[in-house]
Amino acid sequence: MCESPVRHAHSLLFVPATRPERFVKALASGADCIIVDLEDAVAEGSKDSAREQLAQHLPQLTPGQLTRTVVRINAVGTRWHEADLALLRNWTMHGATVMLPKCEDAATLRGVAQKLGDGARIVALIESLAGLDAADALAREPHVVRLAFGHLDFQLDVGIHATADEPELAFARSALVAASRRARLPAPVDGVTTDTGSAERLAVDARRARAFGFGGKLCIHPNQVAGVNEAFGHTEAERAWARRVLEEAARHGGEAFSLDGRMIDLPVIRAAEAILGG
């Protein structure tokens, strides 16, 4: 199974499945990936028609666009779930990824992967305390390419009323980052910023996510994409520093050395490599 862009995406932009005319526009917005939403963005009475519209428009995407497309299906146990799986089974073989909401059990996720077929790639969306408790097991499932944090539903489940900077959710964010690391998955994806009109709020949320060790963030409006990409990317100053570190490391033949008054050893060299690699 080839490497999916979803694994290292910084910005993942939601698009309602009921608005297929936006799919290609969203892919051209600068977002690393899009998430076509069959779940929360679609009213119950429109679920079947949304799936039909998606089925009509998926063939219009190029192979490259398909690998950047995630589909959030309806949760296990809902009356739309099986039909969602039936549609996506063929498309996962062509590179599309499935986001499974309300993940709480590895065996259930494994059953979803089996129905999707060998080519299945799944983003496990953690939205409850039970999901957080199962994060390690979910992350280790072979078809899971990434964890994501549905922090709004998580607050409802646990009864948390988080303040603006969300210190109340620090334990959950740290747990998801640690679970991803233990399973050798890429860093997880943080939840949305609901204030689509505030670049400052988005910047604060994205910087916090990166500080916790997240590798990306969910977006609900195209105007959030650039801010997320900026927050999770590296500045030219950081890249210039990384190049100097690697140049000096090559000169010192693996020995520790000092650069700008800072000791440079293997962990710092690895950090510089990561900056230039990302």
PDB file of C-alpha atoms in Angstrom:
ATOM      1  CA  MET A   1       0.000   0.000   0.000  1.00  0.00           C
ATOM      2  CA  CYS A   2       1.551   3.298  -1.127  1.00  0.00           C
ATOM      3  CA  GLU A   3       2.160   6.181   1.242  1.00  0.00           C
ATOM      4  CA  SER A   4      -0.945   8.349   1.651  1.00  0.00           C
ATOM      5  CA  PRO A   5      -0.709  12.175   1.782  1.00  0.00           C
ATOM      6  CA  VAL A   6      -3.175  11.976   4.682  1.00  0.00           C
ATOM      7  CA  ARG A   7      -0.423  10.623   6.919  1.00  0.00           C
ATOM      8  CA  HIS A   8       1.512  13.887   6.903  1.00  0.00           C
ATOM      9  CA  ALA A   9      -1.161  16.479   6.074  1.00  0.00           C
ATOM     10  CA  HIS A  10      -1.119  19.680   8.128  1.00  0.00           C
ATOM     11  CA  SER A  11      -4.463  21.071   6.940  1.00  0.00           C
ATOM     12  CA  LEU A  12      -7.559  18.910   6.387  1.00  0.00           C
ATOM     13  CA  LEU A  13     -10.577  20.875   5.141  1.00  0.00           C
ATOM     14  CA  PHE A  14     -14.150  19.659   5.664  1.00  0.00           C
ATOM     15  CA  VAL A  15     -16.572  19.840   2.731  1.00  0.00           C
ATOM     16  CA  PRO A  16     -20.227  18.729   3.010  1.00  0.00           C
ATOM     17  CA  ALA A  17     -20.996  15.786   0.747  1.00  0.00           C
ATOM     18  CA  THR A  18     -24.121  17.679  -0.297  1.00  0.00           C
ATOM     19  CA  ARG A  19     -21.938  20.305  -2.009  1.00  0.00           C
ATOM     20  CA  PRO A  20     -20.018  18.316  -4.658  1.00  0.00           C
ATOM     21  CA  GLU A  21     -19.324  21.478  -6.643  1.00  0.00           C
ATOM     22  CA  ARG A  22     -16.946  22.442  -3.821  1.00  0.00           C
ATOM     23  CA  PHE A  23     -14.816  19.282  -3.883  1.00  0.00           C
ATOM     24  CA  VAL A  24     -12.323  20.409  -6.518  1.00  0.00           C
ATOM     25  CA  LYS A  25     -12.339  23.991  -5.204  1.00  0.00           C
ATOM     26  CA  ALA A  26     -11.463  22.689  -1.757  1.00  0.00           C
ATOM     27  CA  LEU A  27      -8.647  20.582  -3.207  1.00  0.00           C
ATOM     28  CA  ALA A  28      -7.318  23.741  -4.873  1.00  0.00           C
ATOM     29  CA  SER A  29      -7.631  25.849  -1.697  1.00  0.00           C
ATOM     30  CA  GLY A  30      -4.146  25.048  -0.429  1.00  0.00           C
ATOM     31  CA  ALA A  31      -5.409  22.374   1.954  1.00  0.00           C
ATOM     32  CA  ASP A  32      -3.221  19.295   2.080  1.00  0.00           C
ATOM     33  CA  CYS A  33      -6.328  17.087   2.108  1.00  0.00           C
ATOM     34  CA  ILE A  34     -10.094  17.459   2.107  1.00  0.00           C
ATOM     35  CA  ILE A  35     -12.653  15.603   4.220  1.00  0.00           C
ATOM     36  CA  VAL A  36     -15.919  15.015   2.390  1.00  0.00           C
ATOM     37  CA  ASP A  37     -18.447  14.782   5.217  1.00  0.00           C
ATOM     38  CA  LEU A  38     -21.332  12.325   5.155  1.00  0.00           C
ATOM     39  CA  GLU A  39     -21.874  12.649   8.908  1.00  0.00           C
ATOM     40  CA  ASP A  40     -22.349  15.859  10.930  1.00  0.00           C
ATOM     41  CA  ALA A  41     -22.600  18.209   7.938  1.00  0.00           C
ATOM     42  CA  VAL A  42     -25.521  16.270   6.427  1.00  0.00           C
ATOM     43  CA  ALA A  43     -29.061  16.270   7.823  1.00  0.00           C
ATOM     44  CA  GLU A  44     -30.649  12.884   8.465  1.00  0.00           C
ATOM     45  CA  GLY A  45     -33.118  13.335   5.620  1.00  0.00           C
ATOM     46  CA  SER A  46     -30.312  14.053   3.161  1.00  0.00           C
ATOM     47  CA  LYS A  47     -27.932  11.188   4.004  1.00  0.00           C
ATOM     48  CA  ASP A  48     -28.884   8.959   1.081  1.00  0.00           C
ATOM     49  CA  SER A  49     -28.887  11.753  -1.496  1.00  0.00           C
ATOM     50  CA  ALA A  50     -25.509  12.988  -0.176  1.00  0.00           C
ATOM     51  CA  ARG A  51     -24.050   9.515  -0.670  1.00  0.00           C
ATOM     52  CA  GLU A  52     -25.479   9.367  -4.186  1.00  0.00           C
ATOM     53  CA  GLN A  53     -23.943  12.736  -5.034  1.00  0.00           C
ATOM     54  CA  LEU A  54     -20.599  11.560  -3.722  1.00  0.00           C
ATOM     55  CA  ALA A  55     -20.829   8.396  -5.815  1.00  0.00           C
ATOM     56  CA  GLN A  56     -21.444  10.510  -8.914  1.00  0.00           C
ATOM     57  CA  HIS A  57     -18.523  12.866  -8.292  1.00  0.00           C
ATOM     58  CA  LEU A  58     -15.771  10.559  -7.050  1.00  0.00           C
ATOM     59  CA  PRO A  59     -15.103   9.304 -10.620  1.00  0.00           C
ATOM     60  CA  GLN A  60     -14.410  12.896 -11.647  1.00  0.00           C
ATOM     61  CA  LEU A  61     -11.410  13.195  -9.321  1.00  0.00           C
ATOM     62  CA  THR A  62      -7.941  12.459 -10.625  1.00  0.00           C
ATOM     63  CA  PRO A  63      -5.825   9.741  -8.957  1.00  0.00           C
ATOM     64  CA  GLY A  64      -3.799  12.444  -7.209  1.00  0.00           C
ATOM     65  CA  GLN A  65      -6.948  14.141  -5.943  1.00  0.00           C
ATOM     66  CA  LEU A  66      -8.327  10.847  -4.652  1.00  0.00           C
ATOM     67  CA  THR A  67      -5.259  10.244  -2.502  1.00  0.00           C
ATOM     68  CA  ARG A  68      -5.885  13.648  -0.892  1.00  0.00           C
ATOM     69  CA  THR A  69      -9.564  12.856  -0.252  1.00  0.00           C
ATOM     70  CA  VAL A  70     -10.887  11.580   3.059  1.00  0.00           C
ATOM     71  CA  VAL A  71     -14.550  10.638   3.490  1.00  0.00           C
ATOM     72  CA  ARG A  72     -16.060  10.876   6.954  1.00  0.00           C
ATOM     73  CA  ILE A  73     -18.696   8.175   7.014  1.00  0.00           C
ATOM     74  CA  ASN A  74     -21.538   7.718   9.469  1.00  0.00           C
ATOM     75  CA  ALA A  75     -20.715   5.899  12.684  1.00  0.00           C
ATOM     76  CA  VAL A  76     -21.013   2.181  13.269  1.00  0.00           C
ATOM     77  CA  GLY A  77     -24.545   1.348  14.360  1.00  0.00           C
ATOM     78  CA  THR A  78     -26.272   4.117  12.413  1.00  0.00           C
ATOM     79  CA  ARG A  79     -28.638   3.112   9.634  1.00  0.00           C
ATOM     80  CA  TRP A  80     -26.444   4.748   6.993  1.00  0.00           C
ATOM     81  CA  HIS A  81     -23.157   3.127   7.960  1.00  0.00           C
ATOM     82  CA  GLU A  82     -23.301  -0.026   5.858  1.00  0.00           C
ATOM     83  CA  ALA A  83     -24.292   1.846   2.705  1.00  0.00           C
ATOM     84  CA  ASP A  84     -21.397   4.258   3.255  1.00  0.00           C
ATOM     85  CA  LEU A  85     -19.005   1.307   3.489  1.00  0.00           C
ATOM     86  CA  ALA A  86     -20.435  -0.283   0.347  1.00  0.00           C
ATOM     87  CA  LEU A  87     -19.761   2.912  -1.610  1.00  0.00           C
ATOM     88  CA  LEU A  88     -16.258   3.449  -0.268  1.00  0.00           C
ATOM     89  CA  ARG A  89     -15.017  -0.133  -0.674  1.00  0.00           C
ATOM     90  CA  ASN A  90     -14.097   0.399  -4.332  1.00  0.00           C
ATOM     91  CA  TRP A  91     -12.656   3.856  -3.776  1.00  0.00           C
ATOM     92  CA  THR A  92     -10.272   2.900  -0.989  1.00  0.00           C
ATOM     93  CA  MET A  93      -8.507   0.719  -3.559  1.00  0.00           C
ATOM     94  CA  HIS A  94      -7.962   3.891  -5.614  1.00  0.00           C
ATOM     95  CA  GLY A  95      -6.422   5.870  -2.773  1.00  0.00           C
ATOM     96  CA  ALA A  96      -9.339   7.435  -0.881  1.00  0.00           C
ATOM     97  CA  THR A  97      -9.193   7.379   2.927  1.00  0.00           C
ATOM     98  CA  VAL A  98     -12.079   6.842   5.355  1.00  0.00           C
ATOM     99  CA  MET A  99     -12.534   8.816   8.570  1.00  0.00           C
ATOM    100  CA  LEU A 100     -14.381   6.691  11.104  1.00  0.00           C
ATOM    101  CA  PRO A 101     -16.177   8.819  13.718  1.00  0.00           C
ATOM    102  CA  LYS A 102     -16.779   7.853  17.337  1.00  0.00           C
ATOM    103  CA  CYS A 103     -14.009   5.250  17.431  1.00  0.00           C
ATOM    104  CA  GLU A 104     -14.068   3.428  20.750  1.00  0.00           C
ATOM    105  CA  ASP A 105     -13.157  -0.182  20.077  1.00  0.00           C
ATOM    106  CA  ALA A 106     -10.347  -1.790  18.088  1.00  0.00           C
ATOM    107  CA  ALA A 107     -12.361  -4.874  17.170  1.00  0.00           C
ATOM    108  CA  THR A 108     -15.149  -2.721  15.722  1.00  0.00           C
ATOM    109  CA  LEU A 109     -12.644  -0.678  13.737  1.00  0.00           C
ATOM    110  CA  ARG A 110     -11.079  -3.912  12.482  1.00  0.00           C
ATOM    111  CA  GLY A 111     -14.489  -5.027  11.224  1.00  0.00           C
ATOM    112  CA  VAL A 112     -14.885  -1.770   9.315  1.00  0.00           C
ATOM    113  CA  ALA A 113     -11.452  -2.244   7.732  1.00  0.00           C
ATOM    114  CA  GLN A 114     -12.355  -5.771   6.648  1.00  0.00           C
ATOM    115  CA  LYS A 115     -15.503  -4.526   4.923  1.00  0.00           C
ATOM    116  CA  LEU A 116     -13.517  -1.809   3.155  1.00  0.00           C
ATOM    117  CA  GLY A 117     -10.958  -4.307   1.882  1.00  0.00           C
ATOM    118  CA  ASP A 118      -7.203  -4.705   1.923  1.00  0.00           C
ATOM    119  CA  GLY A 119      -6.574  -1.205   0.613  1.00  0.00           C
ATOM    120  CA  ALA A 120      -8.413   0.461   3.491  1.00  0.00           C
ATOM    121  CA  ARG A 121      -6.856   3.531   5.090  1.00  0.00           C
ATOM    122  CA  ILE A 122      -8.650   4.811   8.175  1.00  0.00           C
ATOM    123  CA  VAL A 123      -8.369   7.987  10.222  1.00  0.00           C
ATOM    124  CA  ALA A 124      -9.682   7.092  13.676  1.00  0.00           C
ATOM    125  CA  LEU A 125     -11.618  10.032  15.118  1.00  0.00           C
ATOM    126  CA  ILE A 126     -11.515  10.049  18.930  1.00  0.00           C
ATOM    127  CA  GLU A 127     -14.584  11.815  20.329  1.00  0.00           C
ATOM    128  CA  SER A 128     -15.247  10.239  23.728  1.00  0.00           C
ATOM    129  CA  LEU A 129     -13.570   9.073  26.907  1.00  0.00           C
ATOM    130  CA  ALA A 130     -14.028   5.475  25.784  1.00  0.00           C
ATOM    131  CA  GLY A 131     -12.215   6.354  22.572  1.00  0.00           C
ATOM    132  CA  LEU A 132      -9.402   7.974  24.500  1.00  0.00           C
ATOM    133  CA  ASP A 133      -9.112   4.895  26.722  1.00  0.00           C
ATOM    134  CA  ALA A 134      -8.817   2.748  23.575  1.00  0.00           C
ATOM    135  CA  ALA A 135      -6.405   5.091  21.769  1.00  0.00           C
ATOM    136  CA  ASP A 136      -3.396   2.788  22.024  1.00  0.00           C
ATOM    137  CA  ALA A 137      -5.300  -0.186  20.651  1.00  0.00           C
ATOM    138  CA  LEU A 138      -6.889   1.878  17.885  1.00  0.00           C
ATOM    139  CA  ALA A 139      -3.558   3.383  16.849  1.00  0.00           C
ATOM    140  CA  ARG A 140      -2.001  -0.066  16.507  1.00  0.00           C
ATOM    141  CA  GLU A 141      -4.623  -1.336  14.073  1.00  0.00           C
ATOM    142  CA  PRO A 142      -2.786  -1.878  10.763  1.00  0.00           C
ATOM    143  CA  HIS A 143      -5.274   0.023   8.607  1.00  0.00           C
ATOM    144  CA  VAL A 144      -5.191   3.149  10.794  1.00  0.00           C
ATOM    145  CA  VAL A 145      -3.036   5.836   9.201  1.00  0.00           C
ATOM    146  CA  ARG A 146      -3.686   8.533  11.791  1.00  0.00           C
ATOM    147  CA  LEU A 147      -5.608   9.549  14.897  1.00  0.00           C
ATOM    148  CA  ALA A 148      -7.715  12.719  15.035  1.00  0.00           C
ATOM    149  CA  PHE A 149      -9.270  14.515  17.997  1.00  0.00           C
ATOM    150  CA  GLY A 150     -12.939  15.473  17.940  1.00  0.00           C
ATOM    151  CA  HIS A 151     -12.549  17.774  20.892  1.00  0.00           C
ATOM    152  CA  LEU A 152     -16.034  19.290  20.805  1.00  0.00           C
ATOM    153  CA  ASP A 153     -17.845  15.953  21.090  1.00  0.00           C
ATOM    154  CA  PHE A 154     -15.235  14.837  23.618  1.00  0.00           C
ATOM    155  CA  GLN A 155     -16.154  17.741  25.872  1.00  0.00           C
ATOM    156  CA  LEU A 156     -19.837  16.842  25.629  1.00  0.00           C
ATOM    157  CA  ASP A 157     -19.114  13.222  26.470  1.00  0.00           C
ATOM    158  CA  VAL A 158     -16.966  13.987  29.507  1.00  0.00           C
ATOM    159  CA  GLY A 159     -18.899  17.050  30.695  1.00  0.00           C
ATOM    160  CA  ILE A 160     -15.998  19.454  30.245  1.00  0.00           C
ATOM    161  CA  HIS A 161     -16.667  23.150  29.688  1.00  0.00           C
ATOM    162  CA  ALA A 162     -13.291  24.214  28.382  1.00  0.00           C
ATOM    163  CA  THR A 163     -12.139  27.807  28.642  1.00  0.00           C
ATOM    164  CA  ALA A 164     -10.641  29.695  25.700  1.00  0.00           C
ATOM    165  CA  ASP A 165      -7.146  28.207  25.870  1.00  0.00           C
ATOM    166  CA  GLU A 166      -8.508  24.730  26.697  1.00  0.00           C
ATOM    167  CA  PRO A 167      -6.105  23.662  29.481  1.00  0.00           C
ATOM    168  CA  GLU A 168      -8.888  21.292  30.545  1.00  0.00           C
ATOM    169  CA  LEU A 169      -8.175  19.165  27.442  1.00  0.00           C
ATOM    170  CA  ALA A 170      -4.411  18.933  27.927  1.00  0.00           C
ATOM    171  CA  PHE A 171      -4.602  15.382  29.301  1.00  0.00           C
ATOM    172  CA  ALA A 172      -6.509  14.156  26.252  1.00  0.00           C
ATOM    173  CA  ARG A 173      -4.245  15.865  23.739  1.00  0.00           C
ATOM    174  CA  SER A 174      -1.134  14.473  25.404  1.00  0.00           C
ATOM    175  CA  ALA A 175      -2.650  10.985  25.470  1.00  0.00           C
ATOM    176  CA  LEU A 176      -3.384  11.038  21.728  1.00  0.00           C
ATOM    177  CA  VAL A 177       0.094  12.283  20.871  1.00  0.00           C
ATOM    178  CA  ALA A 178       1.620   9.570  23.070  1.00  0.00           C
ATOM    179  CA  ALA A 179      -0.593   6.831  21.594  1.00  0.00           C
ATOM    180  CA  SER A 180       0.391   7.873  18.073  1.00  0.00           C
ATOM    181  CA  ARG A 181       4.040   7.840  18.985  1.00  0.00           C
ATOM    182  CA  ARG A 182       3.879   4.421  20.649  1.00  0.00           C
ATOM    183  CA  ALA A 183       2.197   3.004  17.545  1.00  0.00           C
ATOM    184  CA  ARG A 184       4.720   4.750  15.264  1.00  0.00           C
ATOM    185  CA  LEU A 185       1.963   6.693  13.559  1.00  0.00           C
ATOM    186  CA  PRO A 186       2.443  10.252  12.311  1.00  0.00           C
ATOM    187  CA  ALA A 187       1.472  12.936  14.818  1.00  0.00           C
ATOM    188  CA  PRO A 188      -2.322  13.179  15.267  1.00  0.00           C
ATOM    189  CA  VAL A 189      -4.698  15.817  13.935  1.00  0.00           C
ATOM    190  CA  ASP A 190      -6.283  18.329  16.316  1.00  0.00           C
ATOM    191  CA  GLY A 191      -9.892  19.476  16.210  1.00  0.00           C
ATOM    192  CA  VAL A 192     -11.541  22.458  14.570  1.00  0.00           C
ATOM    193  CA  THR A 193     -11.607  26.135  15.469  1.00  0.00           C
ATOM    194  CA  THR A 194     -15.273  27.114  15.338  1.00  0.00           C
ATOM    195  CA  ASP A 195     -14.638  30.867  15.073  1.00  0.00           C
ATOM    196  CA  THR A 196     -14.064  31.052  11.333  1.00  0.00           C
ATOM    197  CA  GLY A 197     -13.764  34.832  11.371  1.00  0.00           C
ATOM    198  CA  SER A 198     -10.856  35.126  13.796  1.00  0.00           C
ATOM    199  CA  ALA A 199      -7.375  34.585  12.402  1.00  0.00           C
ATOM    200  CA  GLU A 200      -5.992  35.292  15.872  1.00  0.00           C
ATOM    201  CA  ARG A 201      -8.080  32.534  17.483  1.00  0.00           C
ATOM    202  CA  LEU A 202      -7.043  30.105  14.761  1.00  0.00           C
ATOM    203  CA  ALA A 203      -3.368  30.985  15.213  1.00  0.00           C
ATOM    204  CA  VAL A 204      -3.560  30.448  18.971  1.00  0.00           C
ATOM    205  CA  ASP A 205      -5.326  27.097  18.568  1.00  0.00           C
ATOM    206  CA  ALA A 206      -2.924  25.901  15.880  1.00  0.00           C
ATOM    207  CA  ARG A 207       0.181  26.930  17.849  1.00  0.00           C
ATOM    208  CA  ARG A 208      -1.169  25.119  20.895  1.00  0.00           C
ATOM    209  CA  ALA A 209      -1.789  21.989  18.848  1.00  0.00           C
ATOM    210  CA  ARG A 210       1.734  22.059  17.465  1.00  0.00           C
ATOM    211  CA  ALA A 211       3.183  22.664  20.937  1.00  0.00           C
ATOM    212  CA  PHE A 212       1.409  19.559  22.218  1.00  0.00           C
ATOM    213  CA  GLY A 213       2.912  17.507  19.397  1.00  0.00           C
ATOM    214  CA  PHE A 214       0.042  17.391  16.916  1.00  0.00           C
ATOM    215  CA  GLY A 215       0.939  17.343  13.262  1.00  0.00           C
ATOM    216  CA  GLY A 216      -2.136  18.965  11.764  1.00  0.00           C
ATOM    217  CA  LYS A 217      -5.537  20.483  12.336  1.00  0.00           C
ATOM    218  CA  LEU A 218      -9.059  20.094  11.000  1.00  0.00           C
ATOM    219  CA  CYS A 219     -10.446  23.122   9.136  1.00  0.00           C
ATOM    220  CA  ILE A 220     -14.082  24.048   8.547  1.00  0.00           C
ATOM    221  CA  HIS A 221     -13.569  27.026   6.233  1.00  0.00           C
ATOM    222  CA  PRO A 222     -11.114  27.651   3.380  1.00  0.00           C
ATOM    223  CA  ASN A 223      -9.888  30.842   5.034  1.00  0.00           C
ATOM    224  CA  GLN A 224      -8.433  28.733   7.856  1.00  0.00           C
ATOM    225  CA  VAL A 225      -6.150  26.701   5.612  1.00  0.00           C
ATOM    226  CA  ALA A 226      -3.299  29.184   5.186  1.00  0.00           C
ATOM    227  CA  GLY A 227      -3.103  29.878   8.916  1.00  0.00           C
ATOM    228  CA  VAL A 228      -2.950  26.184   9.753  1.00  0.00           C
ATOM    229  CA  ASN A 229      -0.298  25.518   7.116  1.00  0.00           C
ATOM    230  CA  GLU A 230       1.763  28.406   8.449  1.00  0.00           C
ATOM    231  CA  ALA A 231       1.495  27.255  12.061  1.00  0.00           C
ATOM    232  CA  PHE A 232       2.551  23.706  11.304  1.00  0.00           C
ATOM    233  CA  GLY A 233       5.192  24.545   8.733  1.00  0.00           C
ATOM    234  CA  HIS A 234       8.711  25.824   9.313  1.00  0.00           C
ATOM    235  CA  THR A 235       9.866  29.382   8.798  1.00  0.00           C
ATOM    236  CA  GLU A 236      12.772  30.197   6.522  1.00  0.00           C
ATOM    237  CA  ALA A 237      14.789  31.139   9.612  1.00  0.00           C
ATOM    238  CA  GLU A 238      14.191  27.674  11.067  1.00  0.00           C
ATOM    239  CA  ARG A 239      15.208  26.053   7.797  1.00  0.00           C
ATOM    240  CA  ALA A 240      18.352  28.186   7.583  1.00  0.00           C
ATOM    241  CA  TRP A 241      19.283  27.159  11.139  1.00  0.00           C
ATOM    242  CA  ALA A 242      18.700  23.504  10.282  1.00  0.00           C
ATOM    243  CA  ARG A 243      20.938  23.744   7.215  1.00  0.00           C
ATOM    244  CA  ARG A 244      23.734  25.275   9.311  1.00  0.00           C
ATOM    245  CA  VAL A 245      23.383  22.502  11.890  1.00  0.00           C
ATOM    246  CA  LEU A 246      23.667  19.772   9.270  1.00  0.00           C
ATOM    247  CA  GLU A 247      26.576  21.471   7.526  1.00  0.00           C
ATOM    248  CA  GLU A 248      28.489  21.760  10.794  1.00  0.00           C
ATOM    249  CA  ALA A 249      27.541  18.215  11.809  1.00  0.00           C
ATOM    250  CA  ALA A 250      29.082  16.907   8.583  1.00  0.00           C
ATOM    251  CA  ARG A 251      32.270  18.839   9.321  1.00  0.00           C
ATOM    252  CA  HIS A 252      32.509  17.434  12.862  1.00  0.00           C
ATOM    253  CA  GLY A 253      32.054  13.824  11.795  1.00  0.00           C
ATOM    254  CA  GLY A 254      29.409  12.883  14.348  1.00  0.00           C
ATOM    255  CA  GLU A 255      31.002  14.570  17.364  1.00  0.00           C
ATOM    256  CA  ALA A 256      29.086  17.060  19.498  1.00  0.00           C
ATOM    257  CA  PHE A 257      29.884  20.715  18.789  1.00  0.00           C
ATOM    258  CA  SER A 258      28.770  24.230  19.675  1.00  0.00           C
ATOM    259  CA  LEU A 259      26.764  26.491  17.376  1.00  0.00           C
ATOM    260  CA  ASP A 260      25.661  29.986  18.430  1.00  0.00           C
ATOM    261  CA  GLY A 261      26.408  29.109  22.038  1.00  0.00           C
ATOM    262  CA  ARG A 262      24.276  25.955  21.985  1.00  0.00           C
ATOM    263  CA  MET A 263      25.554  22.411  22.222  1.00  0.00           C
ATOM    264  CA  ILE A 264      24.621  20.390  19.155  1.00  0.00           C
ATOM    265  CA  ASP A 265      24.393  16.630  19.626  1.00  0.00           C
ATOM    266  CA  LEU A 266      22.444  13.830  17.957  1.00  0.00           C
ATOM    267  CA  PRO A 267      18.914  14.783  19.132  1.00  0.00           C
ATOM    268  CA  VAL A 268      19.425  18.345  17.850  1.00  0.00           C
ATOM    269  CA  ILE A 269      20.752  17.012  14.550  1.00  0.00           C
ATOM    270  CA  ARG A 270      17.711  14.768  14.207  1.00  0.00           C
ATOM    271  CA  ALA A 271      15.467  17.796  14.858  1.00  0.00           C
ATOM    272  CA  ALA A 272      17.265  19.714  12.097  1.00  0.00           C
ATOM    273  CA  GLU A 273      16.807  16.794   9.730  1.00  0.00           C
ATOM    274  CA  ALA A 274      13.084  16.737  10.534  1.00  0.00           C
ATOM    275  CA  ILE A 275      12.753  20.450   9.739  1.00  0.00           C
ATOM    276  CA  LEU A 276      14.366  20.071   6.335  1.00  0.00           C
ATOM    277  CA  GLY A 277      12.501  16.844   5.677  1.00  0.00           C
ATOM    278  CA  GLY A 278       9.112  18.443   6.388  1.00  0.00           C
TER     279      GLY A 278
END
